mmCIF file of C-alpha atoms in Angstrom:
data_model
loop_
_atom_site.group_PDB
_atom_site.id
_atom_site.type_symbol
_atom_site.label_atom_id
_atom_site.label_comp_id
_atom_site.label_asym_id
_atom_site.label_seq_id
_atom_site.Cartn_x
_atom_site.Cartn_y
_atom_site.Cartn_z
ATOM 1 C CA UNK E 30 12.418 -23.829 -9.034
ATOM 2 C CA UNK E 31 12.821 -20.111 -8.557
ATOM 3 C CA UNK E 32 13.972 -18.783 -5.047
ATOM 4 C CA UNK E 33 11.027 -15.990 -3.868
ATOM 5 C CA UNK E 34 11.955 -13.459 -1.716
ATOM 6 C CA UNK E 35 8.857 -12.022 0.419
ATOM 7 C CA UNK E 36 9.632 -8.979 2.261
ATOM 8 C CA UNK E 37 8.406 -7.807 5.112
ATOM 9 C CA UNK E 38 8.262 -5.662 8.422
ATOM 10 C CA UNK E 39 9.740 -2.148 7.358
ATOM 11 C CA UNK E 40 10.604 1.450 9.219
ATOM 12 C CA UNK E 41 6.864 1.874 9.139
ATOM 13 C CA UNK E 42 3.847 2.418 11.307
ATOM 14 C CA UNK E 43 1.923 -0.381 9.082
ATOM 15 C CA UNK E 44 5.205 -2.769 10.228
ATOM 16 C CA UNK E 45 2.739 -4.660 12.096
ATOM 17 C CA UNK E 46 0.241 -5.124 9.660
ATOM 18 C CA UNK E 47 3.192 -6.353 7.009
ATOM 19 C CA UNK E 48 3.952 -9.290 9.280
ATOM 20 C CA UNK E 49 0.248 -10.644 8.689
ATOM 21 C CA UNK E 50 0.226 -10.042 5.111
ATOM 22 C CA UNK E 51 3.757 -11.757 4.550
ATOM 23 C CA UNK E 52 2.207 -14.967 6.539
ATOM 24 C CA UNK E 53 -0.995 -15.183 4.005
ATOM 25 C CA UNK E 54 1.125 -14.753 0.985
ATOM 26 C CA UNK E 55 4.021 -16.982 2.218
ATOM 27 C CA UNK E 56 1.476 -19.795 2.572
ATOM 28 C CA UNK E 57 -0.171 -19.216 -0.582
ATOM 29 C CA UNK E 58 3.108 -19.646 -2.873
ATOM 30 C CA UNK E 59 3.265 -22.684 -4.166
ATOM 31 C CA UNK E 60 6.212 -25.050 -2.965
ATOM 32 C CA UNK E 61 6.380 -27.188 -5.679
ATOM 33 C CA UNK E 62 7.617 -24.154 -7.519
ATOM 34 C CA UNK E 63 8.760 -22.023 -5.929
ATOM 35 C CA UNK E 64 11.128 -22.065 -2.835
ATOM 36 C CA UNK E 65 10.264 -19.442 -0.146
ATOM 37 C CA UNK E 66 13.072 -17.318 0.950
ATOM 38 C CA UNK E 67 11.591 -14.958 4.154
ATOM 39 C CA UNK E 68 13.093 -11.442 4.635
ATOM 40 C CA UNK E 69 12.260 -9.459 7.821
ATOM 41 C CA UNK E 70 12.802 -6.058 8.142
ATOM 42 C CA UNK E 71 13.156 -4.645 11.728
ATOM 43 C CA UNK E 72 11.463 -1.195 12.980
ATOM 44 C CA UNK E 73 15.262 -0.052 12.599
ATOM 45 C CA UNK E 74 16.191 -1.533 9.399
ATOM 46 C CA UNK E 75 17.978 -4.549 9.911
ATOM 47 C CA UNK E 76 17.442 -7.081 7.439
ATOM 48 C CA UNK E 77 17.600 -10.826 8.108
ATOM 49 C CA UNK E 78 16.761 -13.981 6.918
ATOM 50 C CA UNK E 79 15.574 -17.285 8.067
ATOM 51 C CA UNK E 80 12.543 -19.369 8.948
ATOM 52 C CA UNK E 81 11.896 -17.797 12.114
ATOM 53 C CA UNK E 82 12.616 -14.476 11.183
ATOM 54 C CA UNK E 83 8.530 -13.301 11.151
ATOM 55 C CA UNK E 84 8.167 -14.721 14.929
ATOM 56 C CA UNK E 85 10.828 -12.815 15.967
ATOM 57 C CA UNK E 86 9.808 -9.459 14.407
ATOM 58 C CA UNK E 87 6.369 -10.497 16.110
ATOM 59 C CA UNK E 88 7.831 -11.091 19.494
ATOM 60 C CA UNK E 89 10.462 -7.938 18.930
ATOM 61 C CA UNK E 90 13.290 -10.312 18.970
ATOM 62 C CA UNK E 91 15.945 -10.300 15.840
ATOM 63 C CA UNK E 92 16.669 -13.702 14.760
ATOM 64 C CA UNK E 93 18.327 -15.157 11.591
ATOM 65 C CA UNK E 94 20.905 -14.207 9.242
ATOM 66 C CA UNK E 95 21.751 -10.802 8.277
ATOM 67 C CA UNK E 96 21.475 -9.327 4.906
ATOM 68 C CA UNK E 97 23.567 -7.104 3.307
ATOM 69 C CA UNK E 98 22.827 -5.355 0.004
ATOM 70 C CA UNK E 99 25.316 -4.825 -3.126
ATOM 71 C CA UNK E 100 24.099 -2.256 -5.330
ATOM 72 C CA UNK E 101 27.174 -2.193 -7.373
ATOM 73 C CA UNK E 102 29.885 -4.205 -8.648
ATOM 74 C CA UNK E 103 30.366 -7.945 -10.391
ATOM 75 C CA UNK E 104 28.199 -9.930 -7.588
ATOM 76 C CA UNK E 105 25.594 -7.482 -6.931
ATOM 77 C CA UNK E 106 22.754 -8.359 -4.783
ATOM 78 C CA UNK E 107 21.407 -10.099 -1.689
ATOM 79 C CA UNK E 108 24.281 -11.222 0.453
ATOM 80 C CA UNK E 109 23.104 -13.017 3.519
ATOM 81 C CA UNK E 110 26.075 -13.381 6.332
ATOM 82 C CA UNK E 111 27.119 -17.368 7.617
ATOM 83 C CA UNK E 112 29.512 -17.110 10.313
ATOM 84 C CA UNK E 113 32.416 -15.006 9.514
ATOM 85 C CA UNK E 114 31.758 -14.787 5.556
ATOM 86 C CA UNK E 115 29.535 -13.195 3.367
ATOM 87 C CA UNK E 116 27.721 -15.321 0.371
ATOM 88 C CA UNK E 117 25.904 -14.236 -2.497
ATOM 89 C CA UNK E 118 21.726 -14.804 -1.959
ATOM 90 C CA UNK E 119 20.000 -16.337 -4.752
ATOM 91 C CA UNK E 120 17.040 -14.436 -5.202
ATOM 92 C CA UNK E 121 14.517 -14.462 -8.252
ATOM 93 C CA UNK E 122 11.873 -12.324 -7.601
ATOM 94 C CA UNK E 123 10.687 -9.784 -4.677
ATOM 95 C CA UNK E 124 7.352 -10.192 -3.607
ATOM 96 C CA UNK E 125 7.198 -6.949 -1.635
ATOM 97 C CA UNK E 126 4.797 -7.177 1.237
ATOM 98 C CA UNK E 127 5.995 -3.439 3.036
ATOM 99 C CA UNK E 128 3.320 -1.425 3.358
ATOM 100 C CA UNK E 129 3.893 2.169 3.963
ATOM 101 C CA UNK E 130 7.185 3.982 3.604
ATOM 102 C CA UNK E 131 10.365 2.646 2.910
ATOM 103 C CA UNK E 132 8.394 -0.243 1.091
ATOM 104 C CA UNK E 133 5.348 0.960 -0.999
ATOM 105 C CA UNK E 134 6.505 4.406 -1.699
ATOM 106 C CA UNK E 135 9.224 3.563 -5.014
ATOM 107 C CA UNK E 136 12.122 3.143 -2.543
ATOM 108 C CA UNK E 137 12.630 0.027 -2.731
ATOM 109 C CA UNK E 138 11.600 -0.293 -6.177
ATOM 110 C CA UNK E 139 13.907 1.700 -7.018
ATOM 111 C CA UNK E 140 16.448 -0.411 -5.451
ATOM 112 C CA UNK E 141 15.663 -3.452 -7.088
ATOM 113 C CA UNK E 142 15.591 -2.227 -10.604
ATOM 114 C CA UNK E 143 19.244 -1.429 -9.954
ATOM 115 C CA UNK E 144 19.677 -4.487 -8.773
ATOM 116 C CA UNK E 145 17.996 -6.325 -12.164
ATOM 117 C CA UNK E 146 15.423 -8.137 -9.597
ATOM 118 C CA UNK E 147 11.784 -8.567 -10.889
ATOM 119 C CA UNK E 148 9.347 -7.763 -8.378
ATOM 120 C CA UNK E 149 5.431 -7.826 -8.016
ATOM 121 C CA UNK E 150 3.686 -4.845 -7.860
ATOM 122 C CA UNK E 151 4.168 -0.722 -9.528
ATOM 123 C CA UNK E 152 7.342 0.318 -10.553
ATOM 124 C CA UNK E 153 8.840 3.216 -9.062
ATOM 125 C CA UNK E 154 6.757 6.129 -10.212
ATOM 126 C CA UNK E 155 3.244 4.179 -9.719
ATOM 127 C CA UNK E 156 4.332 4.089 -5.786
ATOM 128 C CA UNK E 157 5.562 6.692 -5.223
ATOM 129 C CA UNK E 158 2.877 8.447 -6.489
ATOM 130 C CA UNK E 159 0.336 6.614 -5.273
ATOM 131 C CA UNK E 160 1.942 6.615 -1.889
ATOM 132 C CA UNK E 161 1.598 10.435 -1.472
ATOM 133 C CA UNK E 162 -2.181 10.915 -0.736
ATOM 134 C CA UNK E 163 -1.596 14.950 -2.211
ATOM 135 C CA UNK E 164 0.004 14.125 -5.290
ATOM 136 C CA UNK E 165 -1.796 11.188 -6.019
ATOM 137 C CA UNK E 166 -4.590 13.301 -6.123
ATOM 138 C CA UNK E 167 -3.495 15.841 -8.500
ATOM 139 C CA UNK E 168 -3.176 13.107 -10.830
ATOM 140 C CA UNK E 169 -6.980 12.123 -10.733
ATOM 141 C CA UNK E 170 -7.723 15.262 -11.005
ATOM 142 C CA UNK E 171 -5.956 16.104 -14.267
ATOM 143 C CA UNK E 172 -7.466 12.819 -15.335
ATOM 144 C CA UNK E 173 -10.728 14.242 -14.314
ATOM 145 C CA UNK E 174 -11.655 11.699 -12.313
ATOM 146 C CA UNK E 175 -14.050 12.655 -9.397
ATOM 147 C CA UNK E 176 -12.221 13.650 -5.951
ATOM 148 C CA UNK E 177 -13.807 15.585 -3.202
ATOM 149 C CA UNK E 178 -12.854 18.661 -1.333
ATOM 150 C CA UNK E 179 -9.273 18.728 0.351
ATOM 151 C CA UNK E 180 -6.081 20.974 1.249
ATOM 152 C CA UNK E 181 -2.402 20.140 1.210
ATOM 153 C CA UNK E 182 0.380 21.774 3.750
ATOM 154 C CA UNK E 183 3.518 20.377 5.318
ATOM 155 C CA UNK E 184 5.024 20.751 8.677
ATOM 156 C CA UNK E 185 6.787 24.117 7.509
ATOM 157 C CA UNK E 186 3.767 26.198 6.749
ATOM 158 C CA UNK E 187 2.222 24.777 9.868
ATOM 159 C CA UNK E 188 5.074 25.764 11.840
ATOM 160 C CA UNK E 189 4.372 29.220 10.262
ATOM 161 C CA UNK E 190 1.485 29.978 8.962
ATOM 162 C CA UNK E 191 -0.908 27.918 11.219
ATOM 163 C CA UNK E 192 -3.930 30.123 11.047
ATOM 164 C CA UNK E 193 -3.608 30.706 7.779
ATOM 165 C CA UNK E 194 -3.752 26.470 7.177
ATOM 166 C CA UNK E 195 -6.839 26.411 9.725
ATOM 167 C CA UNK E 196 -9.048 28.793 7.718
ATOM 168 C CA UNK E 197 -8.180 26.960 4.798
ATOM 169 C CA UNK E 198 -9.048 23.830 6.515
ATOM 170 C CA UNK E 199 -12.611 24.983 8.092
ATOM 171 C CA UNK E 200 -13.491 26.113 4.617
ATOM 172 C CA UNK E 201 -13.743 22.866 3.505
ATOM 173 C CA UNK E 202 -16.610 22.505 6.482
ATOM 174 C CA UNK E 203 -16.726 20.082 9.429
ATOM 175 C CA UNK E 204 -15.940 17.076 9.552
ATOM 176 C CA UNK E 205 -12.664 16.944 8.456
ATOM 177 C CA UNK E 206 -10.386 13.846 7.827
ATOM 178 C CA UNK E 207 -6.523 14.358 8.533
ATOM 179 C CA UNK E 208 -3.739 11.781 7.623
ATOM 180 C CA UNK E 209 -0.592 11.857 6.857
ATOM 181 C CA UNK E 210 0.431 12.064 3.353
ATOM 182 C CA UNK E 211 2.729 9.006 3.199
ATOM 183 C CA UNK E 212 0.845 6.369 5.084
ATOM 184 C CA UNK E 213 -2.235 3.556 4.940
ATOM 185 C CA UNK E 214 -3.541 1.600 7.253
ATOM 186 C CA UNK E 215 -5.540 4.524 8.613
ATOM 187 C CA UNK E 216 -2.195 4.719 10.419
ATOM 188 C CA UNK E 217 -2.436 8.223 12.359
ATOM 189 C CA UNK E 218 -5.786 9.386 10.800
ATOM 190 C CA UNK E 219 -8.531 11.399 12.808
ATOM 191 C CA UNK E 220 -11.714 12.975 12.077
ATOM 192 C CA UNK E 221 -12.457 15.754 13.218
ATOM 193 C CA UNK E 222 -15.510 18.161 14.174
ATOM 194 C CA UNK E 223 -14.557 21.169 15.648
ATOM 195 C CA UNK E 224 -11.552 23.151 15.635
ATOM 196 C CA UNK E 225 -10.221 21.760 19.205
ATOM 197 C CA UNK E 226 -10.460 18.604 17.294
ATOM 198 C CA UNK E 227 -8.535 19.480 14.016
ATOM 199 C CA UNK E 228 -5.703 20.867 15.879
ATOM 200 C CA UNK E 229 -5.471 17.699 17.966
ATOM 201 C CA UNK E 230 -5.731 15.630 14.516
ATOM 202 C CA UNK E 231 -3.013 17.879 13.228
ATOM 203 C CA UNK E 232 -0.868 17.049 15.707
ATOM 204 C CA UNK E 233 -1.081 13.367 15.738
ATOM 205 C CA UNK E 234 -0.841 12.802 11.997
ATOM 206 C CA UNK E 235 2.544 14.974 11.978
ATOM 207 C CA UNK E 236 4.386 12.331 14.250
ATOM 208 C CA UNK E 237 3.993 10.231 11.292
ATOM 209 C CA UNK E 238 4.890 12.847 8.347
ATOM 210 C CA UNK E 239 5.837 16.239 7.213
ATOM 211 C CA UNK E 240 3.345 16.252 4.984
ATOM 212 C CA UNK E 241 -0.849 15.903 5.324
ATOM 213 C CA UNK E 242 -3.741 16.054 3.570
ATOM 214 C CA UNK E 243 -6.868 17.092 5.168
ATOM 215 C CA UNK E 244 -10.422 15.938 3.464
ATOM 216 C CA UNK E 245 -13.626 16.993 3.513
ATOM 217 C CA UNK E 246 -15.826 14.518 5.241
ATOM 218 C CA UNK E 247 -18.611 12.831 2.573
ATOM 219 C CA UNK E 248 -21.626 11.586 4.159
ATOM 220 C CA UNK E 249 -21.134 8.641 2.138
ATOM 221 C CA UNK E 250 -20.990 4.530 1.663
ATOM 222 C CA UNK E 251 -17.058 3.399 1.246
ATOM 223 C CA UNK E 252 -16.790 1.108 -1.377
ATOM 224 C CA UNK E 253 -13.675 -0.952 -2.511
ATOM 225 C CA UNK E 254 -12.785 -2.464 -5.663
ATOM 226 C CA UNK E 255 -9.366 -4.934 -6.573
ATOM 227 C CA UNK E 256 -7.436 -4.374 -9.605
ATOM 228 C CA UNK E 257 -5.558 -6.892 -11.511
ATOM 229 C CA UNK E 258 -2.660 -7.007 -14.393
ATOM 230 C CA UNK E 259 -0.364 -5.381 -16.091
ATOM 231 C CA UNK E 260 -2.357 -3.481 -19.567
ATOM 232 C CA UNK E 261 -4.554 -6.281 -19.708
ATOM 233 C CA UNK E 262 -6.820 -5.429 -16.488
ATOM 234 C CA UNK E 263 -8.914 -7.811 -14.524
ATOM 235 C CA UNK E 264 -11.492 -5.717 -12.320
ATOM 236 C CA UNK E 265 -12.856 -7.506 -9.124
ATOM 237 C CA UNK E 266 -16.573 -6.676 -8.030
ATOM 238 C CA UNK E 267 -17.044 -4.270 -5.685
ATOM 239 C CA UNK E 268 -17.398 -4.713 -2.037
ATOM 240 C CA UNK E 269 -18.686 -2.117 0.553
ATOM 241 C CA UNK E 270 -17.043 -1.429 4.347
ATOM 242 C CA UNK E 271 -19.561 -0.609 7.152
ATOM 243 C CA UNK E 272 -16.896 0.546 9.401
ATOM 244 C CA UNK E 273 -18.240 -0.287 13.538
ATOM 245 C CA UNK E 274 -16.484 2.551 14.318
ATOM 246 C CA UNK E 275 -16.702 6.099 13.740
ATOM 247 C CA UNK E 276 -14.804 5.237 10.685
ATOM 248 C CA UNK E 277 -12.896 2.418 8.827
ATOM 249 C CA UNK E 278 -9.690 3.182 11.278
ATOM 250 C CA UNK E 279 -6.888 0.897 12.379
ATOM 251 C CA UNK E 280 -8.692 -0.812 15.059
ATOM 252 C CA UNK E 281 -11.766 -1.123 12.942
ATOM 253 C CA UNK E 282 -9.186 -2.781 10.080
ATOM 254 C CA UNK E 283 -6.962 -5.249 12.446
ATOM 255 C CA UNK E 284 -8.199 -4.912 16.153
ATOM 256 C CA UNK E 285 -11.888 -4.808 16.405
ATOM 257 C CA UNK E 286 -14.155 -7.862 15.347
ATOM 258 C CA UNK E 287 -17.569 -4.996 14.540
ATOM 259 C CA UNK E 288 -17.244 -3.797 10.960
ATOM 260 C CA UNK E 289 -18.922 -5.563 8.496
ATOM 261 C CA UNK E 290 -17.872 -6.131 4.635
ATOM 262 C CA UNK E 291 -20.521 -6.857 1.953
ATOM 263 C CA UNK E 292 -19.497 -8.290 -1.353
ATOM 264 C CA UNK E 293 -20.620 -7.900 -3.111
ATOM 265 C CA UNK E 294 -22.277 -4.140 -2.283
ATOM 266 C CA UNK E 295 -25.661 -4.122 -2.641
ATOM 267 C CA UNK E 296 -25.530 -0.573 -5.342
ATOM 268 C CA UNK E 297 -28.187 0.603 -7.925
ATOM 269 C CA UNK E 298 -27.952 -0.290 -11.373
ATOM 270 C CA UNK E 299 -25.060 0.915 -13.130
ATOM 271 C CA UNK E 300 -23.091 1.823 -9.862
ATOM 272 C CA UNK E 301 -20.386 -0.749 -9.785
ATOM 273 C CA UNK E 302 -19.991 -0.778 -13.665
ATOM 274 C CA UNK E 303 -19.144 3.339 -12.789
ATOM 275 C CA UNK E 304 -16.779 2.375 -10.065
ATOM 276 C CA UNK E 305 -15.032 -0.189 -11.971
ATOM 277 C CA UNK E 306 -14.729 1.963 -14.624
ATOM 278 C CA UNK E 307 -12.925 5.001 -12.789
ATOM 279 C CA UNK E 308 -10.835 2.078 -10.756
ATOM 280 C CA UNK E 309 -9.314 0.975 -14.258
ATOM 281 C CA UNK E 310 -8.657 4.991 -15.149
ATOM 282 C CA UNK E 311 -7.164 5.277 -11.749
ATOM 283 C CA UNK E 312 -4.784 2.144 -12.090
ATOM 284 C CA UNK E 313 -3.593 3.531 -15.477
ATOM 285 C CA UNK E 314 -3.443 7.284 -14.509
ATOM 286 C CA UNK E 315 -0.699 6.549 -12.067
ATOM 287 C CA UNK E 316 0.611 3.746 -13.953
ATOM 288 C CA UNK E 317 0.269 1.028 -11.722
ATOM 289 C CA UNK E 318 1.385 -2.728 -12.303
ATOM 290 C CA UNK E 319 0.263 -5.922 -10.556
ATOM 291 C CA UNK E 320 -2.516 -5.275 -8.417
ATOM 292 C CA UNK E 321 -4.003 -1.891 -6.563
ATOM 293 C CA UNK E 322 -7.350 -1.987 -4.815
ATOM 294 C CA UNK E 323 -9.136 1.255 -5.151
ATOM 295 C CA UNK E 324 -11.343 3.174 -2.487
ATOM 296 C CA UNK E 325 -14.109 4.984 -3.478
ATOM 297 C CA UNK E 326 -17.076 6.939 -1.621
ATOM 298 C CA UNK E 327 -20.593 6.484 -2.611
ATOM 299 C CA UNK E 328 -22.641 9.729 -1.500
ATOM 300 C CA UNK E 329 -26.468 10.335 -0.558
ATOM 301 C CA UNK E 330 -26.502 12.243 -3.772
ATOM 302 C CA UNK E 331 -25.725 9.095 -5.880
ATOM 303 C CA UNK E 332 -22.225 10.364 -6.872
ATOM 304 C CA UNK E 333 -19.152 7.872 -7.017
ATOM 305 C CA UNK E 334 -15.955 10.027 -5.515
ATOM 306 C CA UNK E 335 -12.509 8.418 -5.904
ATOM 307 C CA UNK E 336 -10.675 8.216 -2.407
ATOM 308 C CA UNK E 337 -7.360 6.349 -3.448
ATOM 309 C CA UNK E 338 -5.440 3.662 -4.879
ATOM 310 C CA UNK E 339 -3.149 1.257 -2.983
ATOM 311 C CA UNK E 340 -0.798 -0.077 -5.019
ATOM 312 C CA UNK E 341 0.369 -3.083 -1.952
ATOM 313 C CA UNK E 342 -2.709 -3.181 -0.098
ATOM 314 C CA UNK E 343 -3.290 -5.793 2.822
ATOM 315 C CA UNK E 344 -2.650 -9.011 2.210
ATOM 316 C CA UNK E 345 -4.581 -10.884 5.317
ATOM 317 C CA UNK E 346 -7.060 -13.434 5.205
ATOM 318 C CA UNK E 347 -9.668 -11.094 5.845
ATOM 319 C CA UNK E 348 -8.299 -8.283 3.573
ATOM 320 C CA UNK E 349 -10.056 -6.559 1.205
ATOM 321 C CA UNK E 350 -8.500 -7.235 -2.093
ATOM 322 C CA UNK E 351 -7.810 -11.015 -2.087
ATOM 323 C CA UNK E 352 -11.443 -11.692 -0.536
ATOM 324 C CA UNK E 353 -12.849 -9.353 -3.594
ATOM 325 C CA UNK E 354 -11.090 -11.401 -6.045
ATOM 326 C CA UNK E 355 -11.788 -14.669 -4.331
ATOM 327 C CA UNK E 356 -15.383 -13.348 -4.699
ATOM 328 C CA UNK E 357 -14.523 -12.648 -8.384
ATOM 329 C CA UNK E 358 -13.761 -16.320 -9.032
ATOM 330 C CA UNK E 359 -9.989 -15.800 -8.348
ATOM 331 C CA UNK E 360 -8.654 -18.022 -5.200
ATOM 332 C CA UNK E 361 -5.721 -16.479 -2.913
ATOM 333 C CA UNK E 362 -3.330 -19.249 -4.729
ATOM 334 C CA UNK E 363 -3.781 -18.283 -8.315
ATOM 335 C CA UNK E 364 -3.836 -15.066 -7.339
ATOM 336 C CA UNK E 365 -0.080 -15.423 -6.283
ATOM 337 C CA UNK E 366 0.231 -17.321 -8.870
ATOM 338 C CA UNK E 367 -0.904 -14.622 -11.486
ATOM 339 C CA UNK E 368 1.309 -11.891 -9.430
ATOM 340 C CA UNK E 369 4.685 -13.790 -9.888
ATOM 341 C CA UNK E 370 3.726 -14.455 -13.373
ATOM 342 C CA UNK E 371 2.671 -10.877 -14.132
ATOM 343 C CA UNK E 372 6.167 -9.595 -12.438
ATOM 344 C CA UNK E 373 8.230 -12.065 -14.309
ATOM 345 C CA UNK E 374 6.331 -11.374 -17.687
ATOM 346 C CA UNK E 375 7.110 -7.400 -16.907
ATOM 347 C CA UNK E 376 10.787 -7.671 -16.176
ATOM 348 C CA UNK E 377 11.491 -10.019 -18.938
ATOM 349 C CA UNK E 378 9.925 -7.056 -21.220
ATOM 350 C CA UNK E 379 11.894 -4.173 -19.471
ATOM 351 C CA UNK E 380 14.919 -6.230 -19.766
ATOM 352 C CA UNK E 381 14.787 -6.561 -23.668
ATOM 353 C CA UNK E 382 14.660 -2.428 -24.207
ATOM 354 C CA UNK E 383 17.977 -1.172 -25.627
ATOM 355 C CA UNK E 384 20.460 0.187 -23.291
ATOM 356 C CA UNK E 385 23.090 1.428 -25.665
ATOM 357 C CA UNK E 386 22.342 4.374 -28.879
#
């Protein structure tokens, strides 16, 4: 049986929404397998394990063991703390359920790699990439894939060149989506329609990063479509979000019970072969492994726009991109299933390259 590690919690503002993923996927493993080893992840990143290490993130309590990492040396690794000692963790395989920064971003991607762990999901340039909304959008657009109107700027050239960043802004024409760079989860995004607005929307989103984007708003349907595999790629159908509020935000994703989701979308004919088309070139533009769902905007003018590609989206009973696949004919257990195996089958490939010349 191989010992699973499933990470969760974080330093991020999606820290909350980690905790439900981690309890979907942690059920769906399959014991008979696989032995379940929980890591939780406080706000200030303390790492612990233990049963009831989940409930007491939830209840802002730390509980369990602590976890050390060893990046280096003849027992590198997971070393979990019992009593006065430290012992080496036996860990198999990350399944990496940290949404946001410090999680999805190639962090801690990066640190496993050194560490020779396999893990499920993109590799360290796929999410990093993917993470930053500005870059990530570079790269469809030297794919030439379709992406609407937007403008980049950090907290620097707001700091000095504000007025300069608002014309640029308006130009794009009201309304105007801003969110931080580095985050999902709608996690500090506002819309706004008016200038009073925007500079309210600028200040929010830059408590959560240096760095925004700013998007023209699309008077459009949002559509959303789940990608699967390594080269070999298994394309869900697509699904549609009619946010209840003004838009698909945070409390529309996790808090409020009014949106509605409709797999699949109801689209004219040749619509959702288009979108799965450009969700494939997306996957593979930014070199994504594992699994990405991939959000797209469907305007009054018939035109598919690419919004973005998140390479460890939510992982809930009601999220998106198991409930697309489930629709797909894949259930949430083989779906886990097919993760592990695709990690496993990837780092058994990297680890056969050459290292010496």
């Amino acid at each position: 049986m191989k010992n699973i590690a499933v990470i969760f919690g974080g330093k991020s503002g999606e820290h909350e929404v980690s905790l439900q993923s981690a309890k979907f996927i942690m059920e769906m493993i399959d014991k008979e397998k696989h032995n379940v080893v929980p890591v939780g992840i406080s706000k200030d990143g303390q790492w612990y394990t233990g049963d009831d290490v989940r409930e007491g993130l939830l209840n802002k309590e730390l509980r369990g063991k602590p976890i050390s990492i060893k990046l280096f040396g003849k027992n590198k690794g997971f070393m979990v703390k019992e009593e006065d000692s430290w012992r080496e963790l036996d860990i198999d395989l990350v399944f990496p359920v940290l949404h946001g920064t410090y999680g999805e971003d190639g962090t801690l991607q990066g640190m496993l790699d050194l560490l020779n762990i396999p893990y499920v999901g993109s590799g360290v340039l796929g999410s990093s990439v993917a993470m930053d909304k500005g870059m990530m959008k570079e790269v469809f657009k030297s794919q030439g894939l379709p992406v609407g109107p937007y403008v980049v700027f950090n907290k620097y050239l707001w700091d000095n060149e504000q007025e300069n960043q608002v014309n640029k802004m308006e130009e794009l024409g009201y309304p105007l989506f801003v969110k931080p760079a580095n985050l999902g989860s709608s996690v500090g995004i506002s819309k706004a329609k008016n200038r009073e607005q925007l500079l309210a929307a600028v200040e929010e989103a830059f408590q959560y990063d240096l760095k925004l984007v700013v998007e023209k708003g699309l008077k459009a349907r949002e559509l959303e479509c789940s990608v699967l595999g390594n080269d070999d790629l298994f394309v869900s159908t697509v699904g549609e979000i009619v946010p209840g509020n003004e838009f698909y935000d945070y409390n529309a994703k996790y808090i409020d019970d009014n949106s509605e989701i409709i797999i699949p979308a109801d689209l004219p004919e040749g619509v959702e072969g288009q979108v799965q088309e450009l969700a494939k070139l997306a996957f593979k533009g930014l070199d994504c492994l594992g699994l990405s769902r991939v959000d797209f905007f469907f305007d009054e003018d018939g035109k598919v726009w690419i919004n973005e590609v998140n390479t460890l989206p939510g992982f809930t009973s009601i999220s998106m991109y198991p409930k697309l696949l489930e629709a797909s004919g894949v259930t949430a257990k083989d779906l886990v299933k097919m993760l592990i195996d695709l990690a496993l089958n990837r780092h058994g490939a990297m680890n056969k390259l050459r290292r010496d010349y």
